[in-house]
Coordinates of C-alpha atoms and ligand atoms in Angstrom, one line a residue:
X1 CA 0.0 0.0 0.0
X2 CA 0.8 3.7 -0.9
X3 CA 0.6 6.4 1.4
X4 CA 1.2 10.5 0.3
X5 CA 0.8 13.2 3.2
X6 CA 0.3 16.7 1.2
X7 CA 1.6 19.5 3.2
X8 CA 4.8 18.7 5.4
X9 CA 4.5 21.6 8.1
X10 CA 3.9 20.4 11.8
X11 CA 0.8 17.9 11.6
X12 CA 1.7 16.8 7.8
X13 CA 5.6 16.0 8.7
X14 CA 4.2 14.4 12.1
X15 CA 1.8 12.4 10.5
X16 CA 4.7 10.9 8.4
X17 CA 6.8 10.6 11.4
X18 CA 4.6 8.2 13.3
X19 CA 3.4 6.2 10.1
X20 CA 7.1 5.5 9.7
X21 CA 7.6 4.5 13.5
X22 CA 4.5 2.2 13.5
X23 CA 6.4 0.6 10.6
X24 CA 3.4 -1.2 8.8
X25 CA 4.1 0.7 5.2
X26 CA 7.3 0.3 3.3
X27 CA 7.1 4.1 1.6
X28 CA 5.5 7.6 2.6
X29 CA 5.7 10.0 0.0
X30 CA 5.8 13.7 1.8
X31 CA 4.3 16.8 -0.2
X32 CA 4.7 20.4 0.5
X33 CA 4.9 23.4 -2.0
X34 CA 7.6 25.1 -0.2
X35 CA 10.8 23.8 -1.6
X36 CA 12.7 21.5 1.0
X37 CA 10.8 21.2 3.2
X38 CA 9.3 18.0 2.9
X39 CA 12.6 16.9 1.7
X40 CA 14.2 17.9 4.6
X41 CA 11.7 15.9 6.9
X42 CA 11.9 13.4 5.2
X43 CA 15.6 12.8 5.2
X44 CA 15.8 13.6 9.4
X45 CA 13.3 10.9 9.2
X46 CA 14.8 8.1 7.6
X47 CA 18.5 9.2 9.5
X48 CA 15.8 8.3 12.9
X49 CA 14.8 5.1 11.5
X50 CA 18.4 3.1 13.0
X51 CA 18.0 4.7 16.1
X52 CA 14.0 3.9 16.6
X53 CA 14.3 0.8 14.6
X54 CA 11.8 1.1 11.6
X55 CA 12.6 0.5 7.9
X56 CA 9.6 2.7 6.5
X57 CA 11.1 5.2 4.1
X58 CA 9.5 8.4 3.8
X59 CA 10.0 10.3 1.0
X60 CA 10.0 14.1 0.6
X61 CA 9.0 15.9 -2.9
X62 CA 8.3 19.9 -3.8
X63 CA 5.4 20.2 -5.5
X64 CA 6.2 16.7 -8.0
X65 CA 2.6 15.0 -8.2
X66 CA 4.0 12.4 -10.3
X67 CA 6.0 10.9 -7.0
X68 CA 2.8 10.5 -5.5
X69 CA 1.2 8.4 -8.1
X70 CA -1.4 5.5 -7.3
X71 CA -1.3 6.0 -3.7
X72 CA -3.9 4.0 -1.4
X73 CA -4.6 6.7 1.0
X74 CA -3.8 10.5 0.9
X75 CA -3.7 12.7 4.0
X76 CA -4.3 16.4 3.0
X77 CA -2.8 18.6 5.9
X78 CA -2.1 21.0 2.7
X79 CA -3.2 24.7 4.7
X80 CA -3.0 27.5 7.3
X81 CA -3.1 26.9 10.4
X82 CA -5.4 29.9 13.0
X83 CA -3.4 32.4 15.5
X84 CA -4.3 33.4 18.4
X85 CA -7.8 34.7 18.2
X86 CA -9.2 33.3 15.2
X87 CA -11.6 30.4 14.4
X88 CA -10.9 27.7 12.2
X89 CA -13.9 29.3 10.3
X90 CA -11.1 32.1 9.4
X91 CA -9.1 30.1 7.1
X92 CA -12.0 28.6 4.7
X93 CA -11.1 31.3 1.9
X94 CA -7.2 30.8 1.9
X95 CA -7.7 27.2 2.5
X96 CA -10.5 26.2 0.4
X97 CA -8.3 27.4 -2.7
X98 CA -5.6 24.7 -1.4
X99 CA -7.4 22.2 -0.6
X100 CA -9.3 22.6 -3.7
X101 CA -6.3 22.3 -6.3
X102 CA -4.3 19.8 -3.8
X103 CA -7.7 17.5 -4.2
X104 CA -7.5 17.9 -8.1
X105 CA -4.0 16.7 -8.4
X106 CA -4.1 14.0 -6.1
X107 CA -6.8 13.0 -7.7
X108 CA -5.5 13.1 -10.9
X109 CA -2.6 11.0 -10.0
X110 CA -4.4 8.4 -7.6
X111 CA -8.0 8.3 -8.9
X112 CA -8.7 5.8 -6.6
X113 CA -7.3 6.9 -3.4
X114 CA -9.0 7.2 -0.2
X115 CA -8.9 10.9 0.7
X116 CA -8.1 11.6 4.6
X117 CA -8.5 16.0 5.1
X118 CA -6.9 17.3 8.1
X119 CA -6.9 21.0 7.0
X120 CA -9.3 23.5 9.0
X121 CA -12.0 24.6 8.7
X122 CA -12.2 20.6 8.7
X123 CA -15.9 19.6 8.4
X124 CA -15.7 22.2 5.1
X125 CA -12.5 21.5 3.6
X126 CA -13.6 18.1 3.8
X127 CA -16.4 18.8 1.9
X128 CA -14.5 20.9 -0.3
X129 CA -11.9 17.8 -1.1
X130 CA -15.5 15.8 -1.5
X131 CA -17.0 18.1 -4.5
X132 CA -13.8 18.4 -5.8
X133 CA -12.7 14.9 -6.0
X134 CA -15.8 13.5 -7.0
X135 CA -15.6 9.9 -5.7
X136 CA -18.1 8.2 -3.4
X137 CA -18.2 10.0 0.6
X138 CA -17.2 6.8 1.8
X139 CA -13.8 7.2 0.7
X140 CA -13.5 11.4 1.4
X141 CA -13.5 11.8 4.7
X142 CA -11.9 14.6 8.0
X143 CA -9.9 13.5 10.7
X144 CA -11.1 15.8 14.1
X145 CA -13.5 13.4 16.4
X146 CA -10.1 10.6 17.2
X147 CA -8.4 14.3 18.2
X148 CA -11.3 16.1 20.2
X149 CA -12.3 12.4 21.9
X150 CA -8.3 11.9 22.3
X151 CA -8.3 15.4 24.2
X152 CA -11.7 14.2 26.1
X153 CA -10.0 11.6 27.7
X154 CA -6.5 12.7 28.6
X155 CA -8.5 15.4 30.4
X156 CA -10.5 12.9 32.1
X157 CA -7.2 10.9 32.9
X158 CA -6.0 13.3 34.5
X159 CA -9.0 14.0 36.5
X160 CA -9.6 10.3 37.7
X161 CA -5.6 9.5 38.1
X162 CA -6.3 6.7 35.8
X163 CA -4.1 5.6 32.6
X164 CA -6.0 7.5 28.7
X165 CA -5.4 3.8 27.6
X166 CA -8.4 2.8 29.8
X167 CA -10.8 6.0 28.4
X168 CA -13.4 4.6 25.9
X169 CA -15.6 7.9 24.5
X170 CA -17.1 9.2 21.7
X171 CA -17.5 12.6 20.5
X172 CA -20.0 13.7 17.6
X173 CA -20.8 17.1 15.7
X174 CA -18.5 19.6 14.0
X175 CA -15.1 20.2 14.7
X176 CA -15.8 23.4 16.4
X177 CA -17.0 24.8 19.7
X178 CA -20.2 23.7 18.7
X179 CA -18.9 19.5 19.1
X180 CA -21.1 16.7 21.2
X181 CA -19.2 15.2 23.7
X182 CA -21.3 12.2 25.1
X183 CA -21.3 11.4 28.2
X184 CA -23.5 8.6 28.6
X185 CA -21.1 6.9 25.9
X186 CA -17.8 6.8 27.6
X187 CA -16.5 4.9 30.3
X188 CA -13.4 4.3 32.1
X189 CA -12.3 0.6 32.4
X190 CA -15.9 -0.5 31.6
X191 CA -17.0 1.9 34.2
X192 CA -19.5 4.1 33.1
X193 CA -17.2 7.4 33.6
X194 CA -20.4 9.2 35.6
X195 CA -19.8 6.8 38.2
X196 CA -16.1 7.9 38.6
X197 CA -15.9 11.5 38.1
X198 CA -18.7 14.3 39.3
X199 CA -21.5 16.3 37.2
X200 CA -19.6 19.6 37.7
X201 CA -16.1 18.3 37.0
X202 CA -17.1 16.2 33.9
X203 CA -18.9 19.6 32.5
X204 CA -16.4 21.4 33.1
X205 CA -13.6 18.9 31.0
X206 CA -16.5 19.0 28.3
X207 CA -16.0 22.5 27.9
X208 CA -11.7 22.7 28.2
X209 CA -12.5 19.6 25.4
X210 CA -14.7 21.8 23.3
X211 CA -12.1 24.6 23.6
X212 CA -9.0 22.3 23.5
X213 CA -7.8 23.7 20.0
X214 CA -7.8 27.2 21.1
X215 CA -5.9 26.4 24.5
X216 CA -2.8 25.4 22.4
X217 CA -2.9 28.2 20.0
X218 CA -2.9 30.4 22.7
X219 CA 0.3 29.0 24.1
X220 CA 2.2 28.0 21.0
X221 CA 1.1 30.9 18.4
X222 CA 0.0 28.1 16.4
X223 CA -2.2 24.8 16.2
X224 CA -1.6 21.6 18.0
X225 CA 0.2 19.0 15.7
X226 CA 1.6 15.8 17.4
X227 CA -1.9 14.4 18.7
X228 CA -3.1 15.5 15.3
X229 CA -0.5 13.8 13.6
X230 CA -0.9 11.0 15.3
X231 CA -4.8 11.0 14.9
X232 CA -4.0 11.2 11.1
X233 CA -1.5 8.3 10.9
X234 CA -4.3 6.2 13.4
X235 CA -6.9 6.5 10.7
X236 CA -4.3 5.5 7.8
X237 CA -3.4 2.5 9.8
X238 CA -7.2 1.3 10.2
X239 CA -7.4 1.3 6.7
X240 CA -4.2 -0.3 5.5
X241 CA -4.5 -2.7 7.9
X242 CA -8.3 -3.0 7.5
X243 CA -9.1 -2.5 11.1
X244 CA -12.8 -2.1 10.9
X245 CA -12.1 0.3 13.8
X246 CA -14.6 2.5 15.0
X247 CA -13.8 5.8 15.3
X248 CA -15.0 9.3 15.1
X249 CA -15.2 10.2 11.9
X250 CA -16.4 13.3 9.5
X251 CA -18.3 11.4 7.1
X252 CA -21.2 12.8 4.8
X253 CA -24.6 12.0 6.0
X254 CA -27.4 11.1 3.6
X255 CA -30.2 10.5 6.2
X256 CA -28.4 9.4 9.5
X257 CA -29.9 11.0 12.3
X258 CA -31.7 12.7 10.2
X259 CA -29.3 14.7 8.6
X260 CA -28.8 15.4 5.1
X261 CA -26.1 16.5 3.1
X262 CA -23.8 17.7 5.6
X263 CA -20.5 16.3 6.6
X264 CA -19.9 15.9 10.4
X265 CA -18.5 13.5 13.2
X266 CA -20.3 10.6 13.6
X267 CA -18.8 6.9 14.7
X268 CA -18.2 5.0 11.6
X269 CA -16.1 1.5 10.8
X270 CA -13.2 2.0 9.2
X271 CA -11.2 -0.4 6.8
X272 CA -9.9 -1.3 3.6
X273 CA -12.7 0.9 1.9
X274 CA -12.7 4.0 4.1
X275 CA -15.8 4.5 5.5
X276 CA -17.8 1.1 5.5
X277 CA -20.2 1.6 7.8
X278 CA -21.7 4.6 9.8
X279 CA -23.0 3.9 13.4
X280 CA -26.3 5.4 14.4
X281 CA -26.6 5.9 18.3
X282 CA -29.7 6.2 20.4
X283 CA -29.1 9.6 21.4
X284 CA -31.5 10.9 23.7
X285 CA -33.7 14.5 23.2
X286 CA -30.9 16.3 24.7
X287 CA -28.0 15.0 22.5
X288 CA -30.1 15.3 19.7
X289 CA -30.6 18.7 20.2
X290 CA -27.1 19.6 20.2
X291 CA -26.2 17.6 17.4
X292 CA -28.7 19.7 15.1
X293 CA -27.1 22.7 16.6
X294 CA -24.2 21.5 15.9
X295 CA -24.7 20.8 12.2
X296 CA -26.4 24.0 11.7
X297 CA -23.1 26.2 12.1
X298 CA -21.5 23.7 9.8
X299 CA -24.0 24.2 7.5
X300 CA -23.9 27.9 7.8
X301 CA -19.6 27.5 6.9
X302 CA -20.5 25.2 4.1
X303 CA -22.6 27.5 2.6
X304 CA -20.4 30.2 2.9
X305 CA -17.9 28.3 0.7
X306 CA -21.0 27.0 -2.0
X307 CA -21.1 31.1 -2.3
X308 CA -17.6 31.7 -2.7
X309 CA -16.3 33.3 -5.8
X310 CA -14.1 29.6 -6.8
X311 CA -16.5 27.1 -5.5
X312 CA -15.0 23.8 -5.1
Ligands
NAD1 N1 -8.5 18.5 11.7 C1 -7.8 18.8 12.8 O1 -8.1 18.3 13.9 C2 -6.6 19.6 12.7 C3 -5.6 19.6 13.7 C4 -4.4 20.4 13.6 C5 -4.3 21.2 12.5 N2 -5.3 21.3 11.6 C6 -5.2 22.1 10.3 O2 -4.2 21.5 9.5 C7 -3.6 22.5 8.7 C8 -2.1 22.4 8.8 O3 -1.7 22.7 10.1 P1 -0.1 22.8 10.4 O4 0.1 23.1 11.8 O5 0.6 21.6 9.8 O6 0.3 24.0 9.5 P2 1.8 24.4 8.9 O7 1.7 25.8 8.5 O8 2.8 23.9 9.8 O9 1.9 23.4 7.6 C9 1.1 23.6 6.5 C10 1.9 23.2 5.3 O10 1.1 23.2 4.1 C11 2.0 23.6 3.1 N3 1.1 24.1 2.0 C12 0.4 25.2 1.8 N4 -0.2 25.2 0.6 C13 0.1 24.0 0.0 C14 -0.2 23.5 -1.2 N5 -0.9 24.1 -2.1 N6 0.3 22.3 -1.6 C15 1.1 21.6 -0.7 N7 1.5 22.1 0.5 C16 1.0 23.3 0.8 C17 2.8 24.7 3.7 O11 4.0 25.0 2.9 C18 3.1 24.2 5.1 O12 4.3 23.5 5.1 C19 -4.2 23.8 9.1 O13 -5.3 24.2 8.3 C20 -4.7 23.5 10.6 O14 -5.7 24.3 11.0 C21 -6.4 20.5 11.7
LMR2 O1 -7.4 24.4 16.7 C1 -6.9 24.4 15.6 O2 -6.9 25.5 14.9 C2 -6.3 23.2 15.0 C3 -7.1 22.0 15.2 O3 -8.4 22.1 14.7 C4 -7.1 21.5 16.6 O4 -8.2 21.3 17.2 O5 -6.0 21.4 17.2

């Protein structure tokens, strides 16, 4: 299997890093448009591989589609990241214009690759790669929920004094402040967590989790990218391996829970053919509730890029 990561800035270039330490793919190609730097990562890559043991190669290429021909599974990072005091919604007009012509030549190259987006605003940009690539939803598709439900439960780890290892949650909704953390759906060791930690205390992580994007751009200047990265490189294992895992996904919806035409996190199985099945939960009135809300801003953001002036 072939694996390209487009865009080799901090969550691209991690992404590639932990594919090659998990060690299940014999090449990575690396993408950026700024010349050497994927090169660059690349090569401090491989020069790691003796001293963490791994034989994957990564390779590093400027701008050269061509090296990134008939890959399996593409991860688009391709994008700017926020600053302090933006939203991701800032960056849909510089980054639907990327993630537009990045989708067209992967696509043109590796027609039947499994497109993962990473690049903010994600929910849009995801639907952006979607029109643009024109290939069935199951196999476009954003990583955020693996991040936000990763954030979820190191909070809660910390909170119970408990390993993350031993946190089982889901999260649902867009990748926003707006996102469904779901209590009634995680537990700790089996342990349904509302049994371990109190109401006030679990709210209150809900919220940091909601938030837990703009808490590191605040201190770094920039976005988070190592749990990213490693989010990313999760969700190309699952499928490379053919996992059936089930994780949370932005997948379009066509109906489920009654939701049309919208991508958003939902818990899907992933495998060999990207999306191959999307779980529908028996969310109660209240979840519901702020699932629709949820979708309604990402609704709002998609339609602001349906009305932009280069439409994807
Ligand atoms: N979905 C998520 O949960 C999540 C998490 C973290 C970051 N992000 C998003 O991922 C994106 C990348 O974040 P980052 O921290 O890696 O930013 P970064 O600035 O470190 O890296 C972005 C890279 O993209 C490259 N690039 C720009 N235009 C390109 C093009 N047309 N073709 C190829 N490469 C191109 C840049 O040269 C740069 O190296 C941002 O939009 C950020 O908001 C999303
Ligand atoms: O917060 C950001 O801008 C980057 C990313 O979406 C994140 O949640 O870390």
């Amino acid at each position: 299997m072939k694996v390209t990561v487009v865009g080799a800035g901090n969550v691209g270039a991690t992404c590639a890093n932990v594919l090659a330490h998990r060690d299940f793919l014999q090449e990575v190609v690396l993408l950026d448009i700024k010349e050497g730097t994927a090169e660059g990562k690349a090569l401090d890559t491989w020069q790691q591989a003796p001293i963490d043991y791994y034989s994957t190669k990564v390779t590093g290429v400027t701008n050269d589609y061509s090296k990134t021909a008939n890959s399996d599974v593409v991860v688009i990072t391709s994008g700017l990241p926020r600053k302090p005091g933006m939203s991701r919604d800032d960056l849909i007009s510089t980054n639907a214009n990327i993630v537009k012509s990045v989708t067209e030549n992967v696509t043109k190259f590796s027609p039947d690759a499994i497109i993962i987006v990473v690049s903010n605003p994600l929910d849009v940009m995801t639907y952006c790669a979607y029109l643009t690539a024109k290939k069935d939803s199951s196999k476009v598709f954003g990583m955020a929920g693996i991040l936000d439900t990763a954030r979820y439960r190191a909070f809660l780890a910390d909170e119970i004094g408990c390993s993350p290892k031993d946190i089982q949650a889901i999260l649902m909704g867009g990748h926003g402040d707006t996102m469904v953390p779901l209590p009634r759906y995680t537990t700790v060791g089996g342990i349904p967590v509302t049994e371990l930690v109190a109401a006030d205390k679990l709210e209150a992580i809900i919220q940091r989790t909601k938030v837990g994007g703009g808490e590191i751009v605040n201190l770094l200047g920039t976005s988070a990218w190592y749990a990213p990265g490693a989010a990313a490189a999760q969700m190309v294992e699952a499928i490379v391996k053919d996992e059936k895992r089930i994780f949370p996904v932005c997948a379009w919806l066509t109906g489920e829970y009654g939701l049309n035409n919208i991508y958003l996190g939902v818990p899907v199985v992933l495998g060999k053919d990207g999306i191959e099945k999307i779980i529908e939960l028996q969310l109660n009135n209240e979840e519901k509730a702020l699932l629709e809300t949820s979708a309604k801003h990402v609704k709002e953001v998609m339609d602001v890029l349906d009305n932009m002036k280069t439409p994807a």
